[in-house]
């Protein structure tokens, strides 16, 4: 696991790894839980270890600092994943038009690796979709999104700041619009952490999000590890969410952010990390969810999320 992001292959069973992480989540322990049922259908769509051969599967989980929201991701070779993913989307009632969109965008980008993700929250949130975790020119990713002001603004901002590459693009497969497109964006890959942080803070402002709380901004600006990236989610109705991902936070970073962040549960996060065999997260993400896009099940406004590779 750890380090550069573990995976299946080489004898590791990705389903076992994911099961271990699921068992560390309090709200997934209720036996008749709809959320647990959704998680099990998703986990079942991951190719079993027998099919892997020498291929690797990447699995990751992102958990909010209050432990009430999780995002699970798994990706691997397109040939192994595509049919199982499409079957999963059919099983959970994704609209045919979105399955067609997945095929069209896939044909356009032809990624060697593809994956699926699910979101869930203690309050009953359940969402899912696909993503392509490969370097892709941003202008090609934009074609995956629904047209609207947000995606136009994102393109214009990227062009004016020489930001040209996504390290991942994905969409949600929800039955009801507005559908969301998630761009994970590389920020000036050769620049220092300070310059990357400046670009990310500029985007917060340019896209009309409120400024980050001082404690979060200070932590981001203190970071000396380059490789800061940005996650931007757009919809036809505007920007949905922005996030800045800071790599390799120390335990002290996590502890001090939790001390300043309302509802953060440092001890719970430590216990979760221990349960999945990770001392510290791969990334800490500072994110803002626009009002109206939490649908009563996800916390709107500013929050902190920790990303772990499994």
PDB file of C-alpha atoms in Angstrom:
ATOM      1  CA  UNK A   1       0.000   0.000   0.000  1.00  0.00           C
ATOM      2  CA  UNK A   2       1.255   3.427   1.118  1.00  0.00           C
ATOM      3  CA  UNK A   3       3.845   5.342  -0.819  1.00  0.00           C
ATOM      4  CA  UNK A   4       3.091   5.628  -4.488  1.00  0.00           C
ATOM      5  CA  UNK A   5      -0.404   4.248  -4.166  1.00  0.00           C
ATOM      6  CA  UNK A   6      -0.823   0.544  -3.787  1.00  0.00           C
ATOM      7  CA  UNK A   7      -2.946  -1.589  -5.971  1.00  0.00           C
ATOM      8  CA  UNK A   8      -4.019  -5.091  -6.770  1.00  0.00           C
ATOM      9  CA  UNK A   9      -1.823  -7.321  -8.850  1.00  0.00           C
ATOM     10  CA  UNK A  10       1.202  -8.985  -7.394  1.00  0.00           C
ATOM     11  CA  UNK A  11      -1.154 -11.083  -5.282  1.00  0.00           C
ATOM     12  CA  UNK A  12      -2.946  -8.246  -3.458  1.00  0.00           C
ATOM     13  CA  UNK A  13      -6.690  -8.577  -3.489  1.00  0.00           C
ATOM     14  CA  UNK A  14      -8.209  -5.104  -3.963  1.00  0.00           C
ATOM     15  CA  UNK A  15     -11.582  -6.262  -2.589  1.00  0.00           C
ATOM     16  CA  UNK A  16      -9.929  -7.397   0.662  1.00  0.00           C
ATOM     17  CA  UNK A  17      -8.134  -4.070   0.978  1.00  0.00           C
ATOM     18  CA  UNK A  18     -11.382  -2.149   0.433  1.00  0.00           C
ATOM     19  CA  UNK A  19     -13.280  -4.380   2.851  1.00  0.00           C
ATOM     20  CA  UNK A  20     -10.738  -3.625   5.568  1.00  0.00           C
ATOM     21  CA  UNK A  21     -11.278   0.106   5.039  1.00  0.00           C
ATOM     22  CA  UNK A  22     -15.075  -0.275   4.990  1.00  0.00           C
ATOM     23  CA  UNK A  23     -14.938  -2.057   8.357  1.00  0.00           C
ATOM     24  CA  UNK A  24     -13.283   1.043   9.834  1.00  0.00           C
ATOM     25  CA  UNK A  25     -16.272   3.294   8.978  1.00  0.00           C
ATOM     26  CA  UNK A  26     -18.796   3.493  11.818  1.00  0.00           C
ATOM     27  CA  UNK A  27     -21.870   4.361   9.699  1.00  0.00           C
ATOM     28  CA  UNK A  28     -21.256   1.379   7.371  1.00  0.00           C
ATOM     29  CA  UNK A  29     -21.670  -1.143  10.200  1.00  0.00           C
ATOM     30  CA  UNK A  30     -25.487  -1.105  10.312  1.00  0.00           C
ATOM     31  CA  UNK A  31     -26.558  -4.398   8.705  1.00  0.00           C
ATOM     32  CA  UNK A  32     -29.671  -3.121   6.875  1.00  0.00           C
ATOM     33  CA  UNK A  33     -28.018   0.098   5.719  1.00  0.00           C
ATOM     34  CA  UNK A  34     -28.902   1.249   2.183  1.00  0.00           C
ATOM     35  CA  UNK A  35     -25.477   2.891   1.994  1.00  0.00           C
ATOM     36  CA  UNK A  36     -23.742  -0.373   2.845  1.00  0.00           C
ATOM     37  CA  UNK A  37     -25.798  -2.142   0.173  1.00  0.00           C
ATOM     38  CA  UNK A  38     -24.696   0.488  -2.386  1.00  0.00           C
ATOM     39  CA  UNK A  39     -21.039   0.066  -1.315  1.00  0.00           C
ATOM     40  CA  UNK A  40     -21.284  -3.731  -1.714  1.00  0.00           C
ATOM     41  CA  UNK A  41     -22.753  -3.453  -5.241  1.00  0.00           C
ATOM     42  CA  UNK A  42     -19.869  -1.105  -6.148  1.00  0.00           C
ATOM     43  CA  UNK A  43     -17.170  -3.305  -4.574  1.00  0.00           C
ATOM     44  CA  UNK A  44     -18.575  -6.269  -6.468  1.00  0.00           C
ATOM     45  CA  UNK A  45     -17.941  -4.435  -9.774  1.00  0.00           C
ATOM     46  CA  UNK A  46     -14.166  -4.435  -9.168  1.00  0.00           C
ATOM     47  CA  UNK A  47     -12.371  -7.205 -11.080  1.00  0.00           C
ATOM     48  CA  UNK A  48     -11.481 -10.082  -8.724  1.00  0.00           C
ATOM     49  CA  UNK A  49      -7.828 -10.793  -8.026  1.00  0.00           C
ATOM     50  CA  UNK A  50      -7.921 -13.912 -10.271  1.00  0.00           C
ATOM     51  CA  UNK A  51      -8.523 -11.715 -13.351  1.00  0.00           C
ATOM     52  CA  UNK A  52      -5.653  -9.355 -12.669  1.00  0.00           C
ATOM     53  CA  UNK A  53      -2.583 -11.268 -13.769  1.00  0.00           C
ATOM     54  CA  UNK A  54       0.254  -8.732 -13.719  1.00  0.00           C
ATOM     55  CA  UNK A  55      -2.071  -5.746 -13.924  1.00  0.00           C
ATOM     56  CA  UNK A  56      -2.533  -3.409 -10.997  1.00  0.00           C
ATOM     57  CA  UNK A  57      -5.655  -1.872  -9.570  1.00  0.00           C
ATOM     58  CA  UNK A  58      -5.437   1.372  -7.605  1.00  0.00           C
ATOM     59  CA  UNK A  59      -7.800   1.939  -4.719  1.00  0.00           C
ATOM     60  CA  UNK A  60      -8.153   5.044  -2.605  1.00  0.00           C
ATOM     61  CA  UNK A  61     -10.492   6.539  -0.051  1.00  0.00           C
ATOM     62  CA  UNK A  62     -11.016  10.173   0.917  1.00  0.00           C
ATOM     63  CA  UNK A  63     -12.620  10.922   4.276  1.00  0.00           C
ATOM     64  CA  UNK A  64     -13.917  14.223   5.615  1.00  0.00           C
ATOM     65  CA  UNK A  65     -12.324  15.466   8.841  1.00  0.00           C
ATOM     66  CA  UNK A  66     -15.602  14.758  10.708  1.00  0.00           C
ATOM     67  CA  UNK A  67     -15.622  11.168   9.307  1.00  0.00           C
ATOM     68  CA  UNK A  68     -19.142  11.689   7.939  1.00  0.00           C
ATOM     69  CA  UNK A  69     -18.406  11.706   4.183  1.00  0.00           C
ATOM     70  CA  UNK A  70     -16.300   9.313   2.130  1.00  0.00           C
ATOM     71  CA  UNK A  71     -15.282   9.014  -1.511  1.00  0.00           C
ATOM     72  CA  UNK A  72     -14.063   5.622  -2.721  1.00  0.00           C
ATOM     73  CA  UNK A  73     -12.159   5.213  -5.981  1.00  0.00           C
ATOM     74  CA  UNK A  74     -10.776   2.284  -7.869  1.00  0.00           C
ATOM     75  CA  UNK A  75      -9.111   2.197 -11.287  1.00  0.00           C
ATOM     76  CA  UNK A  76      -7.270  -0.231 -13.517  1.00  0.00           C
ATOM     77  CA  UNK A  77      -6.746  -1.268 -17.152  1.00  0.00           C
ATOM     78  CA  UNK A  78      -9.571  -0.200 -19.467  1.00  0.00           C
ATOM     79  CA  UNK A  79      -9.985  -3.708 -20.893  1.00  0.00           C
ATOM     80  CA  UNK A  80     -10.583  -5.235 -17.442  1.00  0.00           C
ATOM     81  CA  UNK A  81     -12.807  -2.480 -16.119  1.00  0.00           C
ATOM     82  CA  UNK A  82     -15.091  -1.179 -18.848  1.00  0.00           C
ATOM     83  CA  UNK A  83     -17.757  -3.895 -18.976  1.00  0.00           C
ATOM     84  CA  UNK A  84     -17.949  -4.312 -15.206  1.00  0.00           C
ATOM     85  CA  UNK A  85     -18.244  -0.541 -14.784  1.00  0.00           C
ATOM     86  CA  UNK A  86     -21.040  -0.242 -17.338  1.00  0.00           C
ATOM     87  CA  UNK A  87     -22.864  -3.134 -15.633  1.00  0.00           C
ATOM     88  CA  UNK A  88     -22.496  -1.356 -12.266  1.00  0.00           C
ATOM     89  CA  UNK A  89     -24.003   1.844 -13.689  1.00  0.00           C
ATOM     90  CA  UNK A  90     -26.927  -0.118 -15.172  1.00  0.00           C
ATOM     91  CA  UNK A  91     -27.448  -1.868 -11.814  1.00  0.00           C
ATOM     92  CA  UNK A  92     -27.724   1.400  -9.914  1.00  0.00           C
ATOM     93  CA  UNK A  93     -30.037   3.017 -12.459  1.00  0.00           C
ATOM     94  CA  UNK A  94     -27.720   5.401 -14.302  1.00  0.00           C
ATOM     95  CA  UNK A  95     -29.414   6.977 -17.353  1.00  0.00           C
ATOM     96  CA  UNK A  96     -28.584   5.476 -20.730  1.00  0.00           C
ATOM     97  CA  UNK A  97     -27.563   8.906 -22.051  1.00  0.00           C
ATOM     98  CA  UNK A  98     -24.777   9.050 -19.426  1.00  0.00           C
ATOM     99  CA  UNK A  99     -23.550   5.549 -20.282  1.00  0.00           C
ATOM    100  CA  UNK A 100     -23.409   6.709 -23.916  1.00  0.00           C
ATOM    101  CA  UNK A 101     -21.475   9.788 -22.783  1.00  0.00           C
ATOM    102  CA  UNK A 102     -18.942   7.567 -20.982  1.00  0.00           C
ATOM    103  CA  UNK A 103     -18.418   5.614 -24.212  1.00  0.00           C
ATOM    104  CA  UNK A 104     -18.118   8.783 -26.331  1.00  0.00           C
ATOM    105  CA  UNK A 105     -15.633  10.498 -24.005  1.00  0.00           C
ATOM    106  CA  UNK A 106     -13.744   7.210 -23.697  1.00  0.00           C
ATOM    107  CA  UNK A 107     -13.476   6.931 -27.469  1.00  0.00           C
ATOM    108  CA  UNK A 108     -12.243  10.533 -27.656  1.00  0.00           C
ATOM    109  CA  UNK A 109      -9.578  10.230 -24.938  1.00  0.00           C
ATOM    110  CA  UNK A 110      -8.906   6.470 -25.177  1.00  0.00           C
ATOM    111  CA  UNK A 111      -7.437   6.217 -21.662  1.00  0.00           C
ATOM    112  CA  UNK A 112      -5.322   3.171 -20.792  1.00  0.00           C
ATOM    113  CA  UNK A 113      -6.762   3.230 -17.258  1.00  0.00           C
ATOM    114  CA  UNK A 114     -10.311   3.940 -16.163  1.00  0.00           C
ATOM    115  CA  UNK A 115     -12.153   3.714 -12.897  1.00  0.00           C
ATOM    116  CA  UNK A 116     -15.298   4.272 -10.899  1.00  0.00           C
ATOM    117  CA  UNK A 117     -15.972   6.291  -7.762  1.00  0.00           C
ATOM    118  CA  UNK A 118     -18.735   6.491  -5.182  1.00  0.00           C
ATOM    119  CA  UNK A 119     -19.562   9.196  -2.639  1.00  0.00           C
ATOM    120  CA  UNK A 120     -21.445   8.517   0.561  1.00  0.00           C
ATOM    121  CA  UNK A 121     -22.351  10.329   3.746  1.00  0.00           C
ATOM    122  CA  UNK A 122     -23.697   9.465   7.162  1.00  0.00           C
ATOM    123  CA  UNK A 123     -26.705  11.654   6.288  1.00  0.00           C
ATOM    124  CA  UNK A 124     -27.632   9.267   3.451  1.00  0.00           C
ATOM    125  CA  UNK A 125     -25.736  10.650   0.445  1.00  0.00           C
ATOM    126  CA  UNK A 126     -25.043   8.088  -2.310  1.00  0.00           C
ATOM    127  CA  UNK A 127     -23.567   9.060  -5.663  1.00  0.00           C
ATOM    128  CA  UNK A 128     -21.296   7.442  -8.190  1.00  0.00           C
ATOM    129  CA  UNK A 129     -19.583   7.904 -11.502  1.00  0.00           C
ATOM    130  CA  UNK A 130     -16.525   7.240 -13.629  1.00  0.00           C
ATOM    131  CA  UNK A 131     -13.085   8.792 -14.004  1.00  0.00           C
ATOM    132  CA  UNK A 132     -10.034   8.491 -16.236  1.00  0.00           C
ATOM    133  CA  UNK A 133      -6.891   8.832 -14.089  1.00  0.00           C
ATOM    134  CA  UNK A 134      -4.469   9.627 -16.913  1.00  0.00           C
ATOM    135  CA  UNK A 135      -2.826  12.857 -18.100  1.00  0.00           C
ATOM    136  CA  UNK A 136      -5.209  14.524 -20.561  1.00  0.00           C
ATOM    137  CA  UNK A 137      -5.070  17.980 -22.177  1.00  0.00           C
ATOM    138  CA  UNK A 138      -7.564  20.219 -20.380  1.00  0.00           C
ATOM    139  CA  UNK A 139      -9.179  21.316 -23.660  1.00  0.00           C
ATOM    140  CA  UNK A 140     -10.075  17.656 -24.368  1.00  0.00           C
ATOM    141  CA  UNK A 141     -11.495  17.218 -20.846  1.00  0.00           C
ATOM    142  CA  UNK A 142     -13.747  20.231 -21.305  1.00  0.00           C
ATOM    143  CA  UNK A 143     -15.599  18.291 -24.009  1.00  0.00           C
ATOM    144  CA  UNK A 144     -16.704  15.794 -21.327  1.00  0.00           C
ATOM    145  CA  UNK A 145     -18.506  18.550 -19.403  1.00  0.00           C
ATOM    146  CA  UNK A 146     -21.949  20.064 -19.798  1.00  0.00           C
ATOM    147  CA  UNK A 147     -21.721  23.489 -21.430  1.00  0.00           C
ATOM    148  CA  UNK A 148     -22.226  26.542 -19.236  1.00  0.00           C
ATOM    149  CA  UNK A 149     -20.526  29.530 -17.649  1.00  0.00           C
ATOM    150  CA  UNK A 150     -18.475  27.439 -15.238  1.00  0.00           C
ATOM    151  CA  UNK A 151     -16.685  25.357 -17.821  1.00  0.00           C
ATOM    152  CA  UNK A 152     -16.107  28.461 -19.989  1.00  0.00           C
ATOM    153  CA  UNK A 153     -14.608  30.306 -17.011  1.00  0.00           C
ATOM    154  CA  UNK A 154     -12.435  27.314 -16.130  1.00  0.00           C
ATOM    155  CA  UNK A 155     -11.064  27.179 -19.702  1.00  0.00           C
ATOM    156  CA  UNK A 156     -10.380  30.925 -19.780  1.00  0.00           C
ATOM    157  CA  UNK A 157      -8.646  30.880 -16.390  1.00  0.00           C
ATOM    158  CA  UNK A 158      -6.528  27.873 -17.379  1.00  0.00           C
ATOM    159  CA  UNK A 159      -5.492  29.490 -20.662  1.00  0.00           C
ATOM    160  CA  UNK A 160      -4.479  32.736 -19.004  1.00  0.00           C
ATOM    161  CA  UNK A 161      -2.391  30.902 -16.348  1.00  0.00           C
ATOM    162  CA  UNK A 162      -0.732  28.365 -18.672  1.00  0.00           C
ATOM    163  CA  UNK A 163      -2.562  25.526 -16.962  1.00  0.00           C
ATOM    164  CA  UNK A 164      -3.043  22.874 -19.617  1.00  0.00           C
ATOM    165  CA  UNK A 165      -3.194  19.355 -18.174  1.00  0.00           C
ATOM    166  CA  UNK A 166      -5.678  17.327 -16.152  1.00  0.00           C
ATOM    167  CA  UNK A 167      -4.387  14.329 -14.247  1.00  0.00           C
ATOM    168  CA  UNK A 168      -7.934  12.969 -14.141  1.00  0.00           C
ATOM    169  CA  UNK A 169     -11.383  13.777 -15.478  1.00  0.00           C
ATOM    170  CA  UNK A 170     -14.648  12.208 -14.362  1.00  0.00           C
ATOM    171  CA  UNK A 171     -18.410  12.584 -14.237  1.00  0.00           C
ATOM    172  CA  UNK A 172     -21.272  11.637 -11.983  1.00  0.00           C
ATOM    173  CA  UNK A 173     -23.882   9.203 -13.255  1.00  0.00           C
ATOM    174  CA  UNK A 174     -26.829  10.496 -11.250  1.00  0.00           C
ATOM    175  CA  UNK A 175     -30.322  10.122 -12.647  1.00  0.00           C
ATOM    176  CA  UNK A 176     -31.178  13.797 -12.091  1.00  0.00           C
ATOM    177  CA  UNK A 177     -29.390  16.793 -13.634  1.00  0.00           C
ATOM    178  CA  UNK A 178     -27.453  19.002 -13.235  1.00  0.00           C
ATOM    179  CA  UNK A 179     -24.706  16.450 -13.836  1.00  0.00           C
ATOM    180  CA  UNK A 180     -21.259  17.186 -12.541  1.00  0.00           C
ATOM    181  CA  UNK A 181     -17.845  16.939 -14.197  1.00  0.00           C
ATOM    182  CA  UNK A 182     -14.751  16.707 -11.990  1.00  0.00           C
ATOM    183  CA  UNK A 183     -11.451  18.048 -13.319  1.00  0.00           C
ATOM    184  CA  UNK A 184      -8.318  17.183 -11.342  1.00  0.00           C
ATOM    185  CA  UNK A 185      -5.849  19.783 -12.574  1.00  0.00           C
ATOM    186  CA  UNK A 186      -2.079  19.941 -12.549  1.00  0.00           C
ATOM    187  CA  UNK A 187      -0.785  23.366 -11.480  1.00  0.00           C
ATOM    188  CA  UNK A 188       2.505  24.539 -13.036  1.00  0.00           C
ATOM    189  CA  UNK A 189       4.249  21.157 -12.645  1.00  0.00           C
ATOM    190  CA  UNK A 190       7.764  22.635 -12.535  1.00  0.00           C
ATOM    191  CA  UNK A 191       6.906  25.388 -10.063  1.00  0.00           C
ATOM    192  CA  UNK A 192       7.506  25.523  -6.316  1.00  0.00           C
ATOM    193  CA  UNK A 193       4.814  24.639  -3.772  1.00  0.00           C
ATOM    194  CA  UNK A 194       4.446  28.368  -2.997  1.00  0.00           C
ATOM    195  CA  UNK A 195       3.731  29.228  -6.646  1.00  0.00           C
ATOM    196  CA  UNK A 196       1.293  26.311  -6.971  1.00  0.00           C
ATOM    197  CA  UNK A 197      -0.518  27.439  -3.797  1.00  0.00           C
ATOM    198  CA  UNK A 198      -0.769  30.972  -5.233  1.00  0.00           C
ATOM    199  CA  UNK A 199      -2.354  29.640  -8.429  1.00  0.00           C
ATOM    200  CA  UNK A 200      -4.882  27.569  -6.449  1.00  0.00           C
ATOM    201  CA  UNK A 201      -5.850  30.529  -4.263  1.00  0.00           C
ATOM    202  CA  UNK A 202      -6.218  32.649  -7.395  1.00  0.00           C
ATOM    203  CA  UNK A 203      -8.681  30.084  -8.806  1.00  0.00           C
ATOM    204  CA  UNK A 204     -10.754  30.129  -5.580  1.00  0.00           C
ATOM    205  CA  UNK A 205     -11.171  33.839  -6.110  1.00  0.00           C
ATOM    206  CA  UNK A 206     -11.573  33.804  -9.910  1.00  0.00           C
ATOM    207  CA  UNK A 207     -14.391  31.233  -9.762  1.00  0.00           C
ATOM    208  CA  UNK A 208     -16.312  33.211  -7.149  1.00  0.00           C
ATOM    209  CA  UNK A 209     -15.747  30.958  -4.126  1.00  0.00           C
ATOM    210  CA  UNK A 210     -15.353  32.596  -0.705  1.00  0.00           C
ATOM    211  CA  UNK A 211     -11.770  32.858   0.565  1.00  0.00           C
ATOM    212  CA  UNK A 212     -10.388  29.895   2.512  1.00  0.00           C
ATOM    213  CA  UNK A 213     -10.424  30.286   6.299  1.00  0.00           C
ATOM    214  CA  UNK A 214      -7.161  31.819   7.546  1.00  0.00           C
ATOM    215  CA  UNK A 215      -5.981  28.654   9.317  1.00  0.00           C
ATOM    216  CA  UNK A 216      -6.346  26.583   6.115  1.00  0.00           C
ATOM    217  CA  UNK A 217      -4.745  29.191   3.902  1.00  0.00           C
ATOM    218  CA  UNK A 218      -1.808  29.499   6.320  1.00  0.00           C
ATOM    219  CA  UNK A 219      -1.322  25.718   6.311  1.00  0.00           C
ATOM    220  CA  UNK A 220      -1.400  25.595   2.501  1.00  0.00           C
ATOM    221  CA  UNK A 221       1.069  28.475   2.203  1.00  0.00           C
ATOM    222  CA  UNK A 222       3.436  26.823   4.713  1.00  0.00           C
ATOM    223  CA  UNK A 223       3.646  23.651   2.644  1.00  0.00           C
ATOM    224  CA  UNK A 224       7.014  23.130   0.949  1.00  0.00           C
ATOM    225  CA  UNK A 225       6.139  19.927  -0.934  1.00  0.00           C
ATOM    226  CA  UNK A 226       5.507  20.679  -4.611  1.00  0.00           C
ATOM    227  CA  UNK A 227       2.786  18.766  -6.446  1.00  0.00           C
ATOM    228  CA  UNK A 228      -0.193  20.789  -5.198  1.00  0.00           C
ATOM    229  CA  UNK A 229      -3.147  20.084  -7.497  1.00  0.00           C
ATOM    230  CA  UNK A 230      -6.676  21.347  -7.803  1.00  0.00           C
ATOM    231  CA  UNK A 231     -10.055  19.653  -8.147  1.00  0.00           C
ATOM    232  CA  UNK A 232     -12.797  21.677  -9.834  1.00  0.00           C
ATOM    233  CA  UNK A 233     -16.344  20.383 -10.291  1.00  0.00           C
ATOM    234  CA  UNK A 234     -18.567  22.134 -12.820  1.00  0.00           C
ATOM    235  CA  UNK A 235     -22.189  21.739 -13.892  1.00  0.00           C
ATOM    236  CA  UNK A 236     -24.519  23.429 -16.351  1.00  0.00           C
ATOM    237  CA  UNK A 237     -25.771  25.455 -13.355  1.00  0.00           C
ATOM    238  CA  UNK A 238     -22.343  26.780 -12.356  1.00  0.00           C
ATOM    239  CA  UNK A 239     -19.392  25.752 -10.224  1.00  0.00           C
ATOM    240  CA  UNK A 240     -20.203  22.999  -7.742  1.00  0.00           C
ATOM    241  CA  UNK A 241     -17.008  22.583  -5.758  1.00  0.00           C
ATOM    242  CA  UNK A 242     -13.365  23.561  -5.665  1.00  0.00           C
ATOM    243  CA  UNK A 243     -10.631  21.749  -3.785  1.00  0.00           C
ATOM    244  CA  UNK A 244      -6.899  22.231  -3.348  1.00  0.00           C
ATOM    245  CA  UNK A 245      -4.906  19.068  -2.679  1.00  0.00           C
ATOM    246  CA  UNK A 246      -1.695  19.479  -0.688  1.00  0.00           C
ATOM    247  CA  UNK A 247       0.593  16.423  -0.862  1.00  0.00           C
ATOM    248  CA  UNK A 248       2.359  14.624   1.994  1.00  0.00           C
ATOM    249  CA  UNK A 249       0.950  16.443   5.036  1.00  0.00           C
ATOM    250  CA  UNK A 250       2.646  15.520   8.321  1.00  0.00           C
ATOM    251  CA  UNK A 251       0.772  14.246  11.352  1.00  0.00           C
ATOM    252  CA  UNK A 252       1.455  17.638  12.971  1.00  0.00           C
ATOM    253  CA  UNK A 253      -0.207  19.362   9.974  1.00  0.00           C
ATOM    254  CA  UNK A 254      -3.275  17.160  10.322  1.00  0.00           C
ATOM    255  CA  UNK A 255      -3.445  17.674  14.083  1.00  0.00           C
ATOM    256  CA  UNK A 256      -3.211  21.462  13.846  1.00  0.00           C
ATOM    257  CA  UNK A 257      -5.794  21.681  11.037  1.00  0.00           C
ATOM    258  CA  UNK A 258      -8.179  19.505  13.044  1.00  0.00           C
ATOM    259  CA  UNK A 259      -7.693  21.742  16.082  1.00  0.00           C
ATOM    260  CA  UNK A 260      -8.849  24.764  14.036  1.00  0.00           C
ATOM    261  CA  UNK A 261     -11.555  23.086  11.975  1.00  0.00           C
ATOM    262  CA  UNK A 262     -15.087  22.857  13.418  1.00  0.00           C
ATOM    263  CA  UNK A 263     -16.340  19.252  13.879  1.00  0.00           C
ATOM    264  CA  UNK A 264     -12.983  17.715  12.911  1.00  0.00           C
ATOM    265  CA  UNK A 265     -12.255  14.466  14.742  1.00  0.00           C
ATOM    266  CA  UNK A 266      -8.482  14.004  14.963  1.00  0.00           C
ATOM    267  CA  UNK A 267      -8.667  10.879  17.150  1.00  0.00           C
ATOM    268  CA  UNK A 268     -11.208   9.311  14.814  1.00  0.00           C
ATOM    269  CA  UNK A 269      -9.001  10.069  11.799  1.00  0.00           C
ATOM    270  CA  UNK A 270      -5.983   8.524  13.541  1.00  0.00           C
ATOM    271  CA  UNK A 271      -8.010   5.407  14.309  1.00  0.00           C
ATOM    272  CA  UNK A 272      -9.190   5.228  10.682  1.00  0.00           C
ATOM    273  CA  UNK A 273      -5.597   5.649   9.426  1.00  0.00           C
ATOM    274  CA  UNK A 274      -4.401   2.897  11.759  1.00  0.00           C
ATOM    275  CA  UNK A 275      -7.177   0.576  10.607  1.00  0.00           C
ATOM    276  CA  UNK A 276      -6.073   0.944   6.976  1.00  0.00           C
ATOM    277  CA  UNK A 277      -2.359   0.856   7.826  1.00  0.00           C
ATOM    278  CA  UNK A 278      -1.633   4.499   6.922  1.00  0.00           C
ATOM    279  CA  UNK A 279       0.049   6.865   9.386  1.00  0.00           C
ATOM    280  CA  UNK A 280      -0.571   9.977   7.326  1.00  0.00           C
ATOM    281  CA  UNK A 281      -2.695  10.762   4.273  1.00  0.00           C
ATOM    282  CA  UNK A 282      -1.313  11.146   0.740  1.00  0.00           C
ATOM    283  CA  UNK A 283      -3.070  14.530   0.451  1.00  0.00           C
ATOM    284  CA  UNK A 284      -5.024  16.922   2.557  1.00  0.00           C
ATOM    285  CA  UNK A 285      -7.723  18.723   0.576  1.00  0.00           C
ATOM    286  CA  UNK A 286      -9.196  22.132   1.362  1.00  0.00           C
ATOM    287  CA  UNK A 287     -12.550  22.244  -0.350  1.00  0.00           C
ATOM    288  CA  UNK A 288     -15.614  24.433  -0.692  1.00  0.00           C
ATOM    289  CA  UNK A 289     -19.010  23.056  -1.747  1.00  0.00           C
ATOM    290  CA  UNK A 290     -21.300  25.702  -3.227  1.00  0.00           C
ATOM    291  CA  UNK A 291     -24.623  26.390  -1.500  1.00  0.00           C
ATOM    292  CA  UNK A 292     -27.423  24.315  -3.030  1.00  0.00           C
ATOM    293  CA  UNK A 293     -25.192  21.423  -4.082  1.00  0.00           C
ATOM    294  CA  UNK A 294     -25.209  19.506  -0.779  1.00  0.00           C
ATOM    295  CA  UNK A 295     -28.811  18.329  -1.329  1.00  0.00           C
ATOM    296  CA  UNK A 296     -29.261  17.936   2.428  1.00  0.00           C
ATOM    297  CA  UNK A 297     -26.766  15.041   2.597  1.00  0.00           C
ATOM    298  CA  UNK A 298     -23.338  16.664   2.062  1.00  0.00           C
ATOM    299  CA  UNK A 299     -21.921  19.528   4.116  1.00  0.00           C
ATOM    300  CA  UNK A 300     -21.960  22.790   2.142  1.00  0.00           C
ATOM    301  CA  UNK A 301     -19.311  25.456   2.578  1.00  0.00           C
ATOM    302  CA  UNK A 302     -15.693  24.877   3.594  1.00  0.00           C
ATOM    303  CA  UNK A 303     -14.377  21.527   4.804  1.00  0.00           C
ATOM    304  CA  UNK A 304     -11.208  19.469   5.029  1.00  0.00           C
ATOM    305  CA  UNK A 305     -10.782  16.000   3.503  1.00  0.00           C
ATOM    306  CA  UNK A 306      -7.949  13.486   3.885  1.00  0.00           C
ATOM    307  CA  UNK A 307      -6.996  11.245   0.964  1.00  0.00           C
ATOM    308  CA  UNK A 308      -5.471   7.810   1.538  1.00  0.00           C
ATOM    309  CA  UNK A 309      -4.159   5.325  -1.009  1.00  0.00           C
ATOM    310  CA  UNK A 310      -5.088   1.774  -0.103  1.00  0.00           C
TER     311      UNK A 310
END
